mmCIF file of C-alpha atoms in Angstrom:
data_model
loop_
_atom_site.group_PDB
_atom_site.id
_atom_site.type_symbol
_atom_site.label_atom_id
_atom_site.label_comp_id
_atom_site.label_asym_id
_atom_site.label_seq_id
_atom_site.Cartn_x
_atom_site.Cartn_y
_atom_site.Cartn_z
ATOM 1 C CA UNK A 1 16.032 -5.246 -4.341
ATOM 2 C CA UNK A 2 18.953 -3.070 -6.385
ATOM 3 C CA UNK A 3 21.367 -2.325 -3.686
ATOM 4 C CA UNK A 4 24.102 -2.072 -6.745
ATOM 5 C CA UNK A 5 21.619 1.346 -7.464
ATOM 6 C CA UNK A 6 21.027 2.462 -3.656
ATOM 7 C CA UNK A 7 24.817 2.648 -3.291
ATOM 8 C CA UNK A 8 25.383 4.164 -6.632
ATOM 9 C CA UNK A 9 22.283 6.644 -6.459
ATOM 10 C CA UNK A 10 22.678 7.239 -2.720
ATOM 11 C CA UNK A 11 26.907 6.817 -1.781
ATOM 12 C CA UNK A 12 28.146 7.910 -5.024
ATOM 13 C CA UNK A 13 29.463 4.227 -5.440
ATOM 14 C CA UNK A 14 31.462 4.090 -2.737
ATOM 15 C CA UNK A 15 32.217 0.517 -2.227
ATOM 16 C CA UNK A 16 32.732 0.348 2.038
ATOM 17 C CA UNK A 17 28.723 0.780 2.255
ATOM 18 C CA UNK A 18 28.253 -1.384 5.525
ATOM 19 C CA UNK A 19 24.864 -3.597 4.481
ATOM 20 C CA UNK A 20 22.604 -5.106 6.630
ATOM 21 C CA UNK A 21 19.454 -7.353 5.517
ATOM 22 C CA UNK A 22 16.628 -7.355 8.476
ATOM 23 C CA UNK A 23 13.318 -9.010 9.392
ATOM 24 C CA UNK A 24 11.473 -8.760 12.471
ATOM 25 C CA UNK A 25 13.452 -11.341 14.086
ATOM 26 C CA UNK A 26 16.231 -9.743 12.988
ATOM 27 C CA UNK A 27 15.675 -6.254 13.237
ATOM 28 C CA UNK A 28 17.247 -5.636 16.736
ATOM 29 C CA UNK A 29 20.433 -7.326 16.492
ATOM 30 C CA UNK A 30 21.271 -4.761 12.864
ATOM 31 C CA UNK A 31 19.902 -2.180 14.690
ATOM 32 C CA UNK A 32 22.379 -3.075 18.058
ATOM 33 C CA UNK A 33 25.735 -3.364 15.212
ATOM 34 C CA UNK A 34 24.937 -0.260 13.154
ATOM 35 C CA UNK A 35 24.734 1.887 16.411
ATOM 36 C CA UNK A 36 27.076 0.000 18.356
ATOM 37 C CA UNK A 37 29.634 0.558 15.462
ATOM 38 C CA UNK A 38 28.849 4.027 15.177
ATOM 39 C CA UNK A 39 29.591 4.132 19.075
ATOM 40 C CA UNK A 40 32.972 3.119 18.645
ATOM 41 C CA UNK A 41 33.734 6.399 17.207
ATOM 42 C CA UNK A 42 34.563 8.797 19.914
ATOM 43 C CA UNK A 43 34.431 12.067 17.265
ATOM 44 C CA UNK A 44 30.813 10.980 16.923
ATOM 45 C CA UNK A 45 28.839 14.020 19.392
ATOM 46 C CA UNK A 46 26.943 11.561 22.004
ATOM 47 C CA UNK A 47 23.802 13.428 21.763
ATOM 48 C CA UNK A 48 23.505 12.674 18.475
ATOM 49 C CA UNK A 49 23.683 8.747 18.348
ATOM 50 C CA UNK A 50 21.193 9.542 20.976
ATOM 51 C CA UNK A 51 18.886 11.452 18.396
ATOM 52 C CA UNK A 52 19.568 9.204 15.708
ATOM 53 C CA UNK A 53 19.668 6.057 17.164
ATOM 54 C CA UNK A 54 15.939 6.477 18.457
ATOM 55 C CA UNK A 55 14.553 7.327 14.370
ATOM 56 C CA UNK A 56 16.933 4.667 13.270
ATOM 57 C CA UNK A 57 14.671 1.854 14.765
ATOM 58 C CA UNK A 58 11.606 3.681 14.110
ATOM 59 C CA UNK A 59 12.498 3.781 10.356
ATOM 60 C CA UNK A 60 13.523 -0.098 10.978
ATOM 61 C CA UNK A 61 10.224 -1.283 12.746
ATOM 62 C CA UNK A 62 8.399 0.832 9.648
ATOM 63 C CA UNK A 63 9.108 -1.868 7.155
ATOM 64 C CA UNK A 64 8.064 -4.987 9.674
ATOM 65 C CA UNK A 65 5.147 -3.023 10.674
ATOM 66 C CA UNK A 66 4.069 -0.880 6.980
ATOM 67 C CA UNK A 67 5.903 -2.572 4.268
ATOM 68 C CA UNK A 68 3.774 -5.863 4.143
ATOM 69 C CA UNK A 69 7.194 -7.203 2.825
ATOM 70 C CA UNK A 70 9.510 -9.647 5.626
ATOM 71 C CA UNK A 71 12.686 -7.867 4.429
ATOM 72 C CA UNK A 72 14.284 -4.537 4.578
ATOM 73 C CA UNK A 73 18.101 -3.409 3.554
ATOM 74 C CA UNK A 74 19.762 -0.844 6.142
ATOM 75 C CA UNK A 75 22.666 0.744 4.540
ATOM 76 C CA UNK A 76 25.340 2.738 6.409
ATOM 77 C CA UNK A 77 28.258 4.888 5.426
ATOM 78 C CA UNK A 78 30.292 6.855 7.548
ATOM 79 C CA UNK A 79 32.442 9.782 6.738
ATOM 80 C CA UNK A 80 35.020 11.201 9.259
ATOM 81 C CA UNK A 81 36.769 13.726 7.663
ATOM 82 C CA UNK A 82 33.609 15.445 6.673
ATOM 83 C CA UNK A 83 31.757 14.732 10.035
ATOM 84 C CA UNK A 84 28.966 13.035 7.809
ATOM 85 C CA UNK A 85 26.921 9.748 8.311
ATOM 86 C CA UNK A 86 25.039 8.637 5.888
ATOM 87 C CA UNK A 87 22.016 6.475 7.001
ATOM 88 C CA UNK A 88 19.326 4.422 4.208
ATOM 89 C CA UNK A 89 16.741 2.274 4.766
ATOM 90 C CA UNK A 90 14.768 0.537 1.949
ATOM 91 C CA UNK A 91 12.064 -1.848 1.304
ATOM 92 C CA UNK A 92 10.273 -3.214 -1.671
ATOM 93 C CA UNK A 93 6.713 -3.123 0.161
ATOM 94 C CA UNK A 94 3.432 -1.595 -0.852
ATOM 95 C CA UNK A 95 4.805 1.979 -0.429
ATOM 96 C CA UNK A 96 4.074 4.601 1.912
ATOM 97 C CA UNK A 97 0.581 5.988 -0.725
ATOM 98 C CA UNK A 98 -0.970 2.184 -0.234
ATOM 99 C CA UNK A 99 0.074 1.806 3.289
ATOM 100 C CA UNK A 100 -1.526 5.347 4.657
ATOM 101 C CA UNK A 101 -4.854 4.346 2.602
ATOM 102 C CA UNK A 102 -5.623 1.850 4.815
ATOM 103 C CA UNK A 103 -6.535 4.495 7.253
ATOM 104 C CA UNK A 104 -10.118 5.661 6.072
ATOM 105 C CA UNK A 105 -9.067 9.249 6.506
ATOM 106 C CA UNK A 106 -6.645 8.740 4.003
ATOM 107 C CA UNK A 107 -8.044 6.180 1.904
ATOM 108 C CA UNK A 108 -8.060 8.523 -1.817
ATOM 109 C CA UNK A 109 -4.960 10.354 -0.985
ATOM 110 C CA UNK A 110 -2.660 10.561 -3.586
ATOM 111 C CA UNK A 111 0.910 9.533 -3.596
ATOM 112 C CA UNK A 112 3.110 12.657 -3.434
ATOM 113 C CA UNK A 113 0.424 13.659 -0.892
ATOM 114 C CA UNK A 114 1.060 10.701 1.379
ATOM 115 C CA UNK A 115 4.707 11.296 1.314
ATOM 116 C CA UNK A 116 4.211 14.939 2.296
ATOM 117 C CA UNK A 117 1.754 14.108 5.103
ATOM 118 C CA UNK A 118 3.759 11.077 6.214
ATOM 119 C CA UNK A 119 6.099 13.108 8.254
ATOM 120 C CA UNK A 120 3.669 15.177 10.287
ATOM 121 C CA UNK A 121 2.676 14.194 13.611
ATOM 122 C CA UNK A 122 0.119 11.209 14.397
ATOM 123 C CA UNK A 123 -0.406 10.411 10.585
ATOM 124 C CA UNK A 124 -0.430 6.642 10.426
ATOM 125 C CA UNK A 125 -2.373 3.523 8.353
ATOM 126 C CA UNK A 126 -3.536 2.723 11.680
ATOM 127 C CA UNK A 127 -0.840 0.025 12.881
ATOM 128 C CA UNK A 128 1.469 2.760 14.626
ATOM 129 C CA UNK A 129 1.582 5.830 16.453
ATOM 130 C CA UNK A 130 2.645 7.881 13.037
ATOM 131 C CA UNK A 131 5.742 9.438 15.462
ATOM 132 C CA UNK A 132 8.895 7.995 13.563
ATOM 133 C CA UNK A 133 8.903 10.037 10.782
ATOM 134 C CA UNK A 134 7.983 12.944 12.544
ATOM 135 C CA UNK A 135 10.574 12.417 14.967
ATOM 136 C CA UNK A 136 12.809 12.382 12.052
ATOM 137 C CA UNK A 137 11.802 14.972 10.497
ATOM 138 C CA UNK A 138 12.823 16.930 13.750
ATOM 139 C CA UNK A 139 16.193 15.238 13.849
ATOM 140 C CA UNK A 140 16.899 16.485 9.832
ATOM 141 C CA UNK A 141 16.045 20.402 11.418
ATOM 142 C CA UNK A 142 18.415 19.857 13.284
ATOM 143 C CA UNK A 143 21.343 18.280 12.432
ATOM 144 C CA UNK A 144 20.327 17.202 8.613
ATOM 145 C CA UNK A 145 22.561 18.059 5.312
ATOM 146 C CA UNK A 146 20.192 15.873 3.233
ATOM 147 C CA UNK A 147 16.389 14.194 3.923
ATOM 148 C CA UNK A 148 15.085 12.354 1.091
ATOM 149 C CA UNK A 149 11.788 9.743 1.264
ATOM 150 C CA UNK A 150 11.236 7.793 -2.083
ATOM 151 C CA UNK A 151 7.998 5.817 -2.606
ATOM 152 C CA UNK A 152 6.411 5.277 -5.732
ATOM 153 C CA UNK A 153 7.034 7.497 -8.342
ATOM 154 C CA UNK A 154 7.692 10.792 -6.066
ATOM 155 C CA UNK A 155 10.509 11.909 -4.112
ATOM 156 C CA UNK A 156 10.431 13.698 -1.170
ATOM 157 C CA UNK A 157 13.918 16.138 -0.843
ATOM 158 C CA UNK A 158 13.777 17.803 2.420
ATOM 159 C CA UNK A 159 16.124 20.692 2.101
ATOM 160 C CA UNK A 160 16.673 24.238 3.905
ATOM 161 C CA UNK A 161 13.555 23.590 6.582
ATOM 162 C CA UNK A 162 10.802 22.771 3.967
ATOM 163 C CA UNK A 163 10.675 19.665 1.705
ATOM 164 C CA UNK A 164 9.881 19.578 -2.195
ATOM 165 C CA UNK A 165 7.720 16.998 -3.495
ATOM 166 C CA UNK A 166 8.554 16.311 -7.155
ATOM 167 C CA UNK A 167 8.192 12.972 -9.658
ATOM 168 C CA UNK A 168 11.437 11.407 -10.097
ATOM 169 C CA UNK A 169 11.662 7.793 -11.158
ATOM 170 C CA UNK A 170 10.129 4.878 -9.908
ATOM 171 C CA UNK A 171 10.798 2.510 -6.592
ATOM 172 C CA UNK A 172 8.886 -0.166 -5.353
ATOM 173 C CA UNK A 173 8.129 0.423 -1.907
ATOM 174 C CA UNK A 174 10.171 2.820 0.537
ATOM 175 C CA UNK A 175 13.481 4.280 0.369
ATOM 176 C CA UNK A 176 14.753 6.830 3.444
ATOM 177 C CA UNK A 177 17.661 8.083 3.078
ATOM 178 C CA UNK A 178 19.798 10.843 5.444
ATOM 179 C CA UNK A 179 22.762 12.556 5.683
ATOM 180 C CA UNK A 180 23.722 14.011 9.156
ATOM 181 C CA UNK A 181 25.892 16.362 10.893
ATOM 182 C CA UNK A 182 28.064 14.544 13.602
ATOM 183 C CA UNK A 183 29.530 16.770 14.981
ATOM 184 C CA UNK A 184 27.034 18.888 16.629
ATOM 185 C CA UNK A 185 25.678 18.943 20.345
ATOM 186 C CA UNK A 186 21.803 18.632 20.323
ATOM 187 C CA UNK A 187 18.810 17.844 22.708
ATOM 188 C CA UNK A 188 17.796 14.027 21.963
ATOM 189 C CA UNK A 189 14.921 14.786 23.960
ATOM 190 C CA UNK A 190 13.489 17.699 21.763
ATOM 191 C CA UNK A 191 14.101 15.981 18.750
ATOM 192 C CA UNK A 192 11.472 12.938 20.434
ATOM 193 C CA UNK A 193 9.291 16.161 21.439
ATOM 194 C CA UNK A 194 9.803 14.981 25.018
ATOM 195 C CA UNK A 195 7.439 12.251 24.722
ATOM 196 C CA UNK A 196 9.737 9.792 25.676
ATOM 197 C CA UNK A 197 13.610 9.672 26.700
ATOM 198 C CA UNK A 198 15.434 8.831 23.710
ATOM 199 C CA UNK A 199 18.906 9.650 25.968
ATOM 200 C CA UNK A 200 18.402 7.637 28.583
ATOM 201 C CA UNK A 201 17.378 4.926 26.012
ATOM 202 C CA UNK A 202 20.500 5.218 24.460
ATOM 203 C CA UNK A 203 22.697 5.378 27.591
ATOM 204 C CA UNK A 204 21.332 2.032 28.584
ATOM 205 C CA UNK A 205 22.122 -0.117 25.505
ATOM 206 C CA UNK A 206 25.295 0.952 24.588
ATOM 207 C CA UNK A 207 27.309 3.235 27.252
ATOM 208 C CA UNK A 208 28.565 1.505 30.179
ATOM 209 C CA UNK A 209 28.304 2.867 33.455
ATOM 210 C CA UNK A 210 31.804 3.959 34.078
ATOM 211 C CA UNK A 211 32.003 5.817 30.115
ATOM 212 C CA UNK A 212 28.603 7.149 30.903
ATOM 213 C CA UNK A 213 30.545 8.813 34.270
ATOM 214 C CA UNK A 214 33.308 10.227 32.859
ATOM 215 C CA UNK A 215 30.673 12.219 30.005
ATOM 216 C CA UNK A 216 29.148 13.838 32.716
#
């Protein structure tokens, strides 16, 4: 995998690009530091490392679960003087057009139509519930500056509340990448549609007790 091009295409070069290589034994523990890092920071609004951290382990569990590849690359940047945090997850997998046509309702869909439909609700290859993306999706409404899924040859840019589909080079597998507002107060649990509590989730694994008292 070119990570010299995902930091250079995706952080502008920056060289402090915290990177993390996962499988699925390893997938937990990255997803524990990156969150537990971003923790740390106190500016960070709780509610949304509650939000996030719930579609950052979908997005992780994709590539163990879609990819058909053992390794993914989580890269992390984050920006405190412009309340931005910068979140991309790659793999070099059979992308999202093969994965989705293993599903026989989707098995002639075309690639920059599998990226569009990939984050609508319950649209999966059959291996998953097809939520993570939507969940996403509902996070980058929210609190999203920049949404962009690469697979193929077409790029998804999710901009402005509606996402534009267009061909723009070509990756090998699955790139999502966002860029998201920290410093804004949200509802974890709408962003999840309520189907699960991605706050209380959060709470658990990495607020203690006595922080967790003195939020309220």
């Amino acid at each position: 995998m070119d990570i010299s091009f995902l930091i250079k295409e995706y952080f502008g070069g920056v060289k402090d690009v915290t990177i993390d290589v996962f499988d699925a034994e390893s997938l937990n523990k990255v997803y524990q530091k990156v969150v537990g890092v971003l923790t740390s920071h106190l500016e960070i609004e709780v509610s949304v490392l509650q939000s996030m951290s719930y579609c950052f382990y979908e997005i992780l569990d994709n590539v163990h679960i879609h990819s058909g590849k053992p390794l993914g690359t989580a890269l992390t940047l984050y920006i405190p003087e412009e309340k931005k945090l910068k979140i991309l997850v790659a793999d070099d997998g059979m992308g999202i057009r093969e994965s989705l046509a293993e599903n026989e309702k989707y098995a002639d869909i075309s690639e920059s139509d599998a990226i569009a439909k990939c984050i609508e609700d319950s649209v999966t290859d059959g291996k998953g519930m097809g939520f993570g993306l939507y969940a996403t999706q509902r996070l980058m409404q929210n609190i999203g500056m920049k949404f962009i899924i690469h697979s193929g040859s077409h790029k998804m840019i999710y901009s402005e509340g509606a996402p534009t589909i267009k061909e723009n080079g070509y990756w090998q597998g699955t790139i999502i990448y966002m860029e998201i507002k920290t410093e804004c107060d949200i509802d974890p649990n709408d962003v999840v549609a309520h189907r699960t509590d991605a706050a209380e989730e959060y709470n658990e694994s990495f607020i203690e007790t006595e922080e967790l008292e003195e939020l309220w």
